[in-house]
Short mmCIF file of C-alpha atoms in Angstrom, two decimals:
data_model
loop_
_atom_site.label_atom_id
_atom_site.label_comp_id
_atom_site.label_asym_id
_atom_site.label_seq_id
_atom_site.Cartn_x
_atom_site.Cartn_y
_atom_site.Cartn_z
CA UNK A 87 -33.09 -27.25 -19.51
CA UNK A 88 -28.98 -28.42 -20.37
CA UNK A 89 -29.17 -30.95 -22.99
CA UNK A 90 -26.73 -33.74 -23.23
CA UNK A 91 -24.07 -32.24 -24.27
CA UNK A 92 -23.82 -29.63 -21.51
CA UNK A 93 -24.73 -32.29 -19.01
CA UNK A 94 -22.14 -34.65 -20.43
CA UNK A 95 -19.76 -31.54 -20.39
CA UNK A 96 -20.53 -30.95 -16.77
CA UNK A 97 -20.14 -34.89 -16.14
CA UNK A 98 -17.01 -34.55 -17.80
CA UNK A 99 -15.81 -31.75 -14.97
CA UNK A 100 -17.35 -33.59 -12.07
CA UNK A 101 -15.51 -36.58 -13.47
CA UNK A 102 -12.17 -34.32 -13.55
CA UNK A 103 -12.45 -33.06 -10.26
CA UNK A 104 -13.44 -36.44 -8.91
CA UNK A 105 -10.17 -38.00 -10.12
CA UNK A 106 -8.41 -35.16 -8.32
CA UNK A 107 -9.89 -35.38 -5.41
CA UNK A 108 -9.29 -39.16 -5.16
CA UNK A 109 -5.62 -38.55 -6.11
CA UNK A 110 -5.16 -35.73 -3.51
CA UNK A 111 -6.60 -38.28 -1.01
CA UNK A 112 -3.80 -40.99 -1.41
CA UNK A 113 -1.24 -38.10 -2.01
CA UNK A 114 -2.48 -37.51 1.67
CA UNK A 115 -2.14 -40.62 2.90
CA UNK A 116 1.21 -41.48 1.38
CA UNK A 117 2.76 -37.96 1.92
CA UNK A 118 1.64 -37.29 5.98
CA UNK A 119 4.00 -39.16 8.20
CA UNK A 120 7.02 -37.76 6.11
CA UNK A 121 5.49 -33.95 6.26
CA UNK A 122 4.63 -34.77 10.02
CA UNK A 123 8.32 -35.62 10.39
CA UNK A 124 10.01 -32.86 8.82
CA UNK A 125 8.05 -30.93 10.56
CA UNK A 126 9.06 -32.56 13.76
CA UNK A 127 12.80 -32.14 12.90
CA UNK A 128 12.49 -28.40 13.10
CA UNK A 129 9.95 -27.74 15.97
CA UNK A 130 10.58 -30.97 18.28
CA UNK A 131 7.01 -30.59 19.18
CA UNK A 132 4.06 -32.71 18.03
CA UNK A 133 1.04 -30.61 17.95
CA UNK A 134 2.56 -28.25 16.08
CA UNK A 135 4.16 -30.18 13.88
CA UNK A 136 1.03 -31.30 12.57
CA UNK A 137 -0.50 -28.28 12.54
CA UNK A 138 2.41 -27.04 9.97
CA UNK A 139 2.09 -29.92 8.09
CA UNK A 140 -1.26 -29.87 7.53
CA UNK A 141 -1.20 -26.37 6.28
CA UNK A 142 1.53 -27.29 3.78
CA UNK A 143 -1.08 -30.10 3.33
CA UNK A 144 -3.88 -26.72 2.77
CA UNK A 145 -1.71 -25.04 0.70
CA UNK A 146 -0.28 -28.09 -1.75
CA UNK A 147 -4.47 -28.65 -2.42
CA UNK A 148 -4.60 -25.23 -4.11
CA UNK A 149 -1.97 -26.18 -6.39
CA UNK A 150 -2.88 -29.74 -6.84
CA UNK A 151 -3.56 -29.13 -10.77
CA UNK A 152 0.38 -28.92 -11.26
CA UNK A 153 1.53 -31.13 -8.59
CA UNK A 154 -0.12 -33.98 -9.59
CA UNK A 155 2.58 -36.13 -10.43
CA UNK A 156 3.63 -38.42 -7.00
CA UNK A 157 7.33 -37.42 -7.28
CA UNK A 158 6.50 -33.22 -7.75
CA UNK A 159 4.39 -33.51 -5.40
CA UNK A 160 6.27 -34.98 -2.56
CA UNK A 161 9.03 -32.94 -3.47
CA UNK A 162 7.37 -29.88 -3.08
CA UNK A 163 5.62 -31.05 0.18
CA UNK A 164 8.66 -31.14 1.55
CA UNK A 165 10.55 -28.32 0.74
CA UNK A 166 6.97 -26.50 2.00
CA UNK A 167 6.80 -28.24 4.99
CA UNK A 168 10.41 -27.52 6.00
CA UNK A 169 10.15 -23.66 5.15
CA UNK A 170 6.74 -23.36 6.97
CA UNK A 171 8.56 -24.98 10.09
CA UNK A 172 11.54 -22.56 10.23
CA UNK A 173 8.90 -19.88 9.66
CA UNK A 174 6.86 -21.05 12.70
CA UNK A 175 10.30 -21.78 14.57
CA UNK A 176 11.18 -18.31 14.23
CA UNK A 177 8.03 -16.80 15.72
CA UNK A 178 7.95 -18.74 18.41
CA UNK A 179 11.24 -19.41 19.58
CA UNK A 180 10.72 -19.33 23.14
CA UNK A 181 8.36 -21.91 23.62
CA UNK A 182 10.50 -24.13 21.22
CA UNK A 183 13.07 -23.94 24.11
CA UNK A 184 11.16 -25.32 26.54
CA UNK A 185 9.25 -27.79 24.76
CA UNK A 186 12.30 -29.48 22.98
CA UNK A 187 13.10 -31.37 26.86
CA UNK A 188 9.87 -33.11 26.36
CA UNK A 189 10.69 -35.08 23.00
CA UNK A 190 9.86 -38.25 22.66
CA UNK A 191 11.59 -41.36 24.14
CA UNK A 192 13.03 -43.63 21.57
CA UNK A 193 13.11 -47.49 22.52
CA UNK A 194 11.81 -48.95 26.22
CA UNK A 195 14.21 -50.14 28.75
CA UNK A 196 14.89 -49.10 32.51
CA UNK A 197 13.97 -45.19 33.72
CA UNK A 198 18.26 -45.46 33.88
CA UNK A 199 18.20 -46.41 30.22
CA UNK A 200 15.60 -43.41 29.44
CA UNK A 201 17.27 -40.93 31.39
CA UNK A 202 20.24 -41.82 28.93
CA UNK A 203 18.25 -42.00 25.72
CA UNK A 204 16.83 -38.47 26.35
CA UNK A 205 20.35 -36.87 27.48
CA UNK A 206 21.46 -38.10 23.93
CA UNK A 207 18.41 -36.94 22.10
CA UNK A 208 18.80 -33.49 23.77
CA UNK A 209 22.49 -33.62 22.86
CA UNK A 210 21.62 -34.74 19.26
CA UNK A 211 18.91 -31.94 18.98
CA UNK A 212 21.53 -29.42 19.94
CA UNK A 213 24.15 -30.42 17.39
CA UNK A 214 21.15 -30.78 14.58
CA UNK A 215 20.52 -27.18 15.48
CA UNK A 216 24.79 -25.79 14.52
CA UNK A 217 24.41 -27.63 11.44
CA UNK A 218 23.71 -25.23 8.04
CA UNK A 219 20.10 -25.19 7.32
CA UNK A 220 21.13 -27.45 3.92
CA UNK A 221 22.61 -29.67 5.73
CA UNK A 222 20.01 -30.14 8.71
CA UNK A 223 17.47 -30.73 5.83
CA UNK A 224 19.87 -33.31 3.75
CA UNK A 225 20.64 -34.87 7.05
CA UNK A 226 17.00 -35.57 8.63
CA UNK A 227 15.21 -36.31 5.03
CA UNK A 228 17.97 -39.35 5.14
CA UNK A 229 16.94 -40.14 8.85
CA UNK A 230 13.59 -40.26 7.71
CA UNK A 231 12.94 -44.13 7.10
CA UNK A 232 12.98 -45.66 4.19
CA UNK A 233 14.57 -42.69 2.28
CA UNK A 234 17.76 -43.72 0.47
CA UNK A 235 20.34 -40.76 -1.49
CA UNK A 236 18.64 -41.31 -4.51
CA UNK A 237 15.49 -40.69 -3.22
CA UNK A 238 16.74 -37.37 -0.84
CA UNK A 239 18.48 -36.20 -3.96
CA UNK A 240 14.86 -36.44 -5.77
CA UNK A 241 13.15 -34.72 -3.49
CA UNK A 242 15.58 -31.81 -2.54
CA UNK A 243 15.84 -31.77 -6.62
CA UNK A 244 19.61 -32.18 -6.02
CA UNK A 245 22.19 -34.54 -8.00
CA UNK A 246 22.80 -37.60 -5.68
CA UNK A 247 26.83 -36.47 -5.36
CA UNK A 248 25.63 -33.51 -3.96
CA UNK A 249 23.30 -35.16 -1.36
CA UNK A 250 26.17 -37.58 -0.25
CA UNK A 251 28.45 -35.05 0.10
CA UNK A 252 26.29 -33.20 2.05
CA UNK A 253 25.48 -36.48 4.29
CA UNK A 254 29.21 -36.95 4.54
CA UNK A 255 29.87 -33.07 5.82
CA UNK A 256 26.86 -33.27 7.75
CA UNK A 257 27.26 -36.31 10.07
CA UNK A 258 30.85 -34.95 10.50
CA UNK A 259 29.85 -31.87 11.92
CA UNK A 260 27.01 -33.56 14.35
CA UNK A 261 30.20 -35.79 15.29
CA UNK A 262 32.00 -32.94 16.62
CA UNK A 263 29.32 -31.02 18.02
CA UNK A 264 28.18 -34.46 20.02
CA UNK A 265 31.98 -34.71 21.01
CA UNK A 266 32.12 -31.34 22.04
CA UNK A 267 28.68 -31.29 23.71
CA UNK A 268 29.53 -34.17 25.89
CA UNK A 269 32.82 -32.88 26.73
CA UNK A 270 30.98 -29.87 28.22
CA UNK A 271 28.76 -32.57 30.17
CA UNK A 272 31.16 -33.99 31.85
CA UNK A 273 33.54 -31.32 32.99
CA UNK B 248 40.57 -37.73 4.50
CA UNK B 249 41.31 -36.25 7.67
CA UNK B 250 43.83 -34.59 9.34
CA UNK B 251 44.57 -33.30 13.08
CA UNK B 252 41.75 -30.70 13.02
CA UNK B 253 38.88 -32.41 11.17
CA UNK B 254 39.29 -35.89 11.96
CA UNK B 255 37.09 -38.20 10.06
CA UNK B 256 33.99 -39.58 10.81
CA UNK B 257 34.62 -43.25 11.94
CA UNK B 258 31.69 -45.73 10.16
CA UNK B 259 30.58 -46.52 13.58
CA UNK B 260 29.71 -43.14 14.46
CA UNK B 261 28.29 -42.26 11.16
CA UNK B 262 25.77 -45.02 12.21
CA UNK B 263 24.60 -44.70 15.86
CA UNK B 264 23.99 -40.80 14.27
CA UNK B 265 21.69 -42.23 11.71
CA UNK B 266 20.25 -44.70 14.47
CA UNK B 267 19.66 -41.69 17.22
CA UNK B 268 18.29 -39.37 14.75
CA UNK B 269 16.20 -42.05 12.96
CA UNK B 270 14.74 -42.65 16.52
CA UNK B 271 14.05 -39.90 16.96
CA UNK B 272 12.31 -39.11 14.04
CA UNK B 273 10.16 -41.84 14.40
CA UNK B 274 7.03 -40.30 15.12
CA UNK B 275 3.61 -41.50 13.23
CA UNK B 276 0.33 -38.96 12.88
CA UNK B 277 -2.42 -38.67 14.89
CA UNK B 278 -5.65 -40.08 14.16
CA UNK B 279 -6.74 -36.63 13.60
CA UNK B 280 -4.34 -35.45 10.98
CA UNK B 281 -6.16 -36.19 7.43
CA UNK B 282 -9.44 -35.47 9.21
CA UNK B 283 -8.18 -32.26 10.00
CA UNK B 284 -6.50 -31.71 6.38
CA UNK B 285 -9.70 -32.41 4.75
CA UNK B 286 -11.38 -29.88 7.19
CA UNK B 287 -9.33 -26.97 6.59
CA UNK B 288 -9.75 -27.96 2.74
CA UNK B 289 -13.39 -27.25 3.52
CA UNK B 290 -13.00 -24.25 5.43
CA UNK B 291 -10.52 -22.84 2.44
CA UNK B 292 -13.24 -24.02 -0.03
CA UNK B 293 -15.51 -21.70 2.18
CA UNK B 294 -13.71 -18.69 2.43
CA UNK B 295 -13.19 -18.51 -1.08
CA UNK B 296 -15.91 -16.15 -2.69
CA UNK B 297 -14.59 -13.62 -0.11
CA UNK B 298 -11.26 -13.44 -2.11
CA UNK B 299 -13.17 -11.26 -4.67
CA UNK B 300 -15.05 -9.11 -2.67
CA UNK B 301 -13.10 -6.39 -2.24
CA UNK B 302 -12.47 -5.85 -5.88
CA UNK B 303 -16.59 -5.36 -5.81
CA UNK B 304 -16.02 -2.91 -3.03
CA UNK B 305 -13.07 -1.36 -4.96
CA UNK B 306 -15.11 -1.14 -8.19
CA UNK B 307 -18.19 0.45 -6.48
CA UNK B 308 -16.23 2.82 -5.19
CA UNK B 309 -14.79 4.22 -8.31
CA UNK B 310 -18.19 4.16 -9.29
CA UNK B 311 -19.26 6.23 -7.25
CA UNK B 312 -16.31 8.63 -7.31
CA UNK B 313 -16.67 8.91 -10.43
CA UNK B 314 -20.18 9.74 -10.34
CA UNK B 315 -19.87 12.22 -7.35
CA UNK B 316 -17.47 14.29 -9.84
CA UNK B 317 -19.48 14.13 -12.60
CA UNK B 318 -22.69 15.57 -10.51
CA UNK B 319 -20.52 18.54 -8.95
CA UNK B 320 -19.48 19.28 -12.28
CA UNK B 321 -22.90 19.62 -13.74
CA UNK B 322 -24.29 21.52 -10.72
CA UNK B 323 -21.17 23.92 -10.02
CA UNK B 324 -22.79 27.75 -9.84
CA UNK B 325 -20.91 30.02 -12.18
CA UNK B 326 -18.74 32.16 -10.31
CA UNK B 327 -19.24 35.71 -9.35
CA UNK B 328 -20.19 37.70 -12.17
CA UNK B 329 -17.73 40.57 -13.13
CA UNK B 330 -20.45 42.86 -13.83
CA UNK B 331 -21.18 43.80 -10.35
CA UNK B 332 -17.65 45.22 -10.28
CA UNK B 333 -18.26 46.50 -13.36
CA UNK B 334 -21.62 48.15 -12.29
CA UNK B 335 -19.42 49.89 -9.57
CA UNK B 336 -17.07 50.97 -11.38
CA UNK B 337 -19.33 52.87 -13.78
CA UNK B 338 -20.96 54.58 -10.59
CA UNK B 339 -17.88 56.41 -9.92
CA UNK B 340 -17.31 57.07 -13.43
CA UNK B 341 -20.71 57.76 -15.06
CA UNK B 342 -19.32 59.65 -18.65
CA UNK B 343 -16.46 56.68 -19.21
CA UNK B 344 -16.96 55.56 -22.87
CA UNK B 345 -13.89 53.44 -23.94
CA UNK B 346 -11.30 56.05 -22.60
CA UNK B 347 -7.58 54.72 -21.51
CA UNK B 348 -4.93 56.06 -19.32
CA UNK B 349 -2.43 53.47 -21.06
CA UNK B 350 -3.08 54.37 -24.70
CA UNK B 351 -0.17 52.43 -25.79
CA UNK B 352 -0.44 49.59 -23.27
CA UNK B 353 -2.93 46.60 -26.22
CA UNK B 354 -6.09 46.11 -24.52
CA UNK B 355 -6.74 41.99 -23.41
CA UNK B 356 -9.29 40.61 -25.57
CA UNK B 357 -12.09 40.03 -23.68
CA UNK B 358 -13.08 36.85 -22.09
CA UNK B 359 -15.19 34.28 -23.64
CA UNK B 360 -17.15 32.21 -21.37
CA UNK B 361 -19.25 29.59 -22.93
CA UNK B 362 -21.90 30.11 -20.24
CA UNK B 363 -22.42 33.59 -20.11
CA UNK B 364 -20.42 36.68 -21.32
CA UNK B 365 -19.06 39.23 -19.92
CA UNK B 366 -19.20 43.06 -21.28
CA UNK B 367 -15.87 44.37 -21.73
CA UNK B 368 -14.12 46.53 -18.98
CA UNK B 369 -11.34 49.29 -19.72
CA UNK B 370 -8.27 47.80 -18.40
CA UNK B 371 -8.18 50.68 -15.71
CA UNK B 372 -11.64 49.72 -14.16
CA UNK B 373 -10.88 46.17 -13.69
CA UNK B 374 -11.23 45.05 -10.30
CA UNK B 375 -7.86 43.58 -8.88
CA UNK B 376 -8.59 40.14 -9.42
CA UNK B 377 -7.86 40.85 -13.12
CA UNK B 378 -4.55 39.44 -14.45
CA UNK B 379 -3.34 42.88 -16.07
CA UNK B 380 -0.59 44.81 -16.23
CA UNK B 381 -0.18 46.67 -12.86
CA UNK B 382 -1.87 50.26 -13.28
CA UNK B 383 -2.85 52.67 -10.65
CA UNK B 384 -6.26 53.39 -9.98
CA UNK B 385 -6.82 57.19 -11.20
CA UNK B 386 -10.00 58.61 -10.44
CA UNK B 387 -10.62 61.61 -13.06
CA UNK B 388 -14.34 63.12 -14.12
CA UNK B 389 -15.38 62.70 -17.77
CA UNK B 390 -14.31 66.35 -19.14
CA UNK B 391 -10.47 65.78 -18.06
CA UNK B 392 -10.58 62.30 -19.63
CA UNK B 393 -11.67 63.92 -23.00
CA UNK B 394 -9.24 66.70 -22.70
CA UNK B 395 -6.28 64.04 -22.50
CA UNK B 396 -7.78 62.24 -25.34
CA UNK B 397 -7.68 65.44 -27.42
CA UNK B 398 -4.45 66.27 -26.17
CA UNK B 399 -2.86 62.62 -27.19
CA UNK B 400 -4.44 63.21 -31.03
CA UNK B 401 -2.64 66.26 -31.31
CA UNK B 402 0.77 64.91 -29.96
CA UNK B 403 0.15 61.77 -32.01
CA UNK B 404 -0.25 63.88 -35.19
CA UNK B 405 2.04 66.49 -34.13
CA UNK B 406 -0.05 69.43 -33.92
CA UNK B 407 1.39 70.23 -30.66
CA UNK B 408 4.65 71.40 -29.58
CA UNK B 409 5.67 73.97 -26.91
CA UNK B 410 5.34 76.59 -29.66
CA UNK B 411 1.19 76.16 -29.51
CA UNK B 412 1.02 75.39 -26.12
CA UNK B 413 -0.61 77.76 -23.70
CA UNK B 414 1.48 79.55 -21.52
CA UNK B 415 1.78 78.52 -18.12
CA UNK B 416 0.22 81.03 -15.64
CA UNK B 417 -2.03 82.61 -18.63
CA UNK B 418 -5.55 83.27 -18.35
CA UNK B 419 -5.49 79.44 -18.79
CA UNK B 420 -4.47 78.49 -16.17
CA UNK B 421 -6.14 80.83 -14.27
CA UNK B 422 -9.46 79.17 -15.79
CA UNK B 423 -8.55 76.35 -14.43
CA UNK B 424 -8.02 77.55 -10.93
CA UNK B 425 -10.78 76.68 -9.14
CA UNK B 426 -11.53 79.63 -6.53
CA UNK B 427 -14.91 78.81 -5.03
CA UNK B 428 -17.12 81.84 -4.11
CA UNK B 429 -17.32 83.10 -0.98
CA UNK B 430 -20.35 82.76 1.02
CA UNK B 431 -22.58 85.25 1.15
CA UNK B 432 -25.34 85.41 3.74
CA UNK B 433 -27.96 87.61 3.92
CA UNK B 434 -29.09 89.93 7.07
CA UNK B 435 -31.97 88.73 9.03
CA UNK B 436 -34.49 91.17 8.88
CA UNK B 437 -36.31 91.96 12.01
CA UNK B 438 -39.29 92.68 10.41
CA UNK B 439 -39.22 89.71 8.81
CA UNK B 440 -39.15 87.68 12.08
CA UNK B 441 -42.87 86.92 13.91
CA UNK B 442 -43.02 88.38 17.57
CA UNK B 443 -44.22 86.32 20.22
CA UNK B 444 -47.18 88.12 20.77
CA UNK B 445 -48.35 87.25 16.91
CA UNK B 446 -47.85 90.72 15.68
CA UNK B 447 -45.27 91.48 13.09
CA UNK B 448 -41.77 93.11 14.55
CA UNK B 449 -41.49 96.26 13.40
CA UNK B 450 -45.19 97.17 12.57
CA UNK B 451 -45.59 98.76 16.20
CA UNK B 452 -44.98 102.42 16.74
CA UNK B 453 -41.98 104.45 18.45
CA UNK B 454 -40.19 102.43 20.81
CA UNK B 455 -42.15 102.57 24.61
CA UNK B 456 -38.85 102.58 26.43
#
């Protein structure tokens, strides 16, 4: 039979574990539109999106213990996220290529008006995909809303001069390849 | 900064790409996303014990490996026992004592087996799975063996030089010729010799022809 002390030690664990599992819980529910998103950014495709998200979601539980702090945490979500994506990306490349026609439609408005939005979105996907993986990453984490330089740079772990650069390089590159892309429309 | 290649990227621009991608980007979880978080958290939580299963297996393994060594060792038969060759070899030569062909060629010790010993062979009737020096098999009865033996005293002490030694072609030698006697076979004797009849041949009178 334990007596107190090894029940209160065992309280004491229970009591440990309990606070982790309540902070993993609102780590979840902070943390799973932006790993949904990044996510999106590589593989244009919802279901599996989600699906690589929630494994990064799978794998950041094992580590929980030293990625308990919101910031770390995030951070590392992200970079996961991102890396698992490009991973899945890779191994199924085909499918990507037909599934990326059937993004979503941003805004409402005419079938005229959607026909337009999606001809951008397509062109906008294809430019995203010439940019440098470091830039594609600084680029969409910005896109992401509600995500400011300061708060890319702390989550790429990057100075914030480096992320604006980046931004700066970045959207001039997309320019060009839009420019270019819709030059090759309309010839 | 720009010049005629890289133009620069107007403020405009900079902001309907934020605006498209930002659109674009705007997509929200499913209903089923933490559900299914928390499930595979399960399911990992599940599979865990597994992870250590093969070191068991590995473990058990070496165990028995181990043990499966150990047992042959203890129950290996000794190997075939050098004094059957030995036993033949003493067949052909019944009279050998300790005699040697190679008086000069240092005699192995003999081999000490902690299970069971082995008598000691002359060099020259070890079989050829012995490690010796190379030696021809000579096959020569007991008396010539001790008349070599004598012989190799008296060199060693230098009793003999070609002034003692017999002549070649002397009675000698002629003793050691070996001329084998020639057969010799005795005459039948009729008499000796049972007719058919039952009588003995020769005991009847003056021939009847």
């Amino acid at each position: 039979m334990p007596d107190a002390a090894s029940l209160e030690k065992i309280g004491g664990v229970m009591s440990i574990e309990a606070d982790l599992e309540r902070d993993f819980g609102e780590r979840l529910r902070d943390c799973s539109s932006v790993a949904v998103r990044v996510a999106y950014s590589v593989l244009r495709h919802r279901q599996d999106a989600e699906d690589v998200a929630q494994d990064a979601f799978t794998r950041a539980y094992k580590k929980f213990a030293q990625l308990r702090d919101r910031d770390r945490f995030r951070a590392w979500l992200v970079r996961t996220t991102w890396r698992l994506a490009l991973d899945r990306r890779r191994a199924e490349k085909r499918r990507l290529t037909r599934e990326a026609a059937a993004a979503p439609r941003g805004g409402s408005g005419t079938a005229e008006n959607a026909a337009i939005a999606e001809e951008r979105a397509a062109r906008l996907w294809a430019a995203i995909d010439l940019l440098p993986e470091k830039l594609r990453l600084t680029i969409v984490l910005s896109a992401i809303e509600g995500y400011d330089t300061r708060e890319v740079a702390g989550l790429l772990g990057l100075p914030e001069g480096t992320v604006k650069s980046r931004l700066f390089l970045a959207r001039k590159r997309l320019a060009e390849s839009l420019q270019c892309l819709m030059n090759d429309t309309h010839r | 900064m720009s010049d005629e290649r890289h133009p620069s990227v107007s403020e405009s621009a900079a902001a309907q790409i934020d605006s498209d991608l930002t659109r674009l980007l705007s997509i929200a979880p499913s209903a089923a996303f933490v559900p299914g978080v928390e499930q595979r958290i399960r399911e990992q939580a599940a599979r865990k014990p597994a992870r250590f299963s093969w070191w068991i297996g590995l473990a058990a393994a070496a165990a028995l490996v181990l043990a499966v060594s150990f047992g042959s060792r203890a129950w290996r038969t000794p190997p075939a026992p050098q004094q059957a060759r030995h036993t033949n070899r003493t067949a052909i030569q019944p009279s050998v004592e300790r005699p040697a062909m190679h008086p000069m060629a240092p005699e192995p010790e003999p081999r000490r087996i902690a299970r069971h010993r082995t008598p000691h062979v002359p060099a020259f009737a070890r079989g050829a799975a012995e490690p010796g020096p190379a030696q021809a098999e000579v096959l020569v009865s007991g008396d010539q063996l001790r008349a070599i033996a004598r012989l190799q005293q008296l060199v060693a002490k230098g009793d003999m030089s070609e002034n003692n030694l017999p002549p070649v072609g002397d009675g000698a030698a002629a003793a050691t010729d070996i001329r084998p006697a020639p057969l010799t076979i005795a005459p039948l004797t009729v008499s000796a010799v049972e007719t058919v009849t039952g009588g003995v041949a020769g005991s009847e009178g003056p021939s009847q022809r």
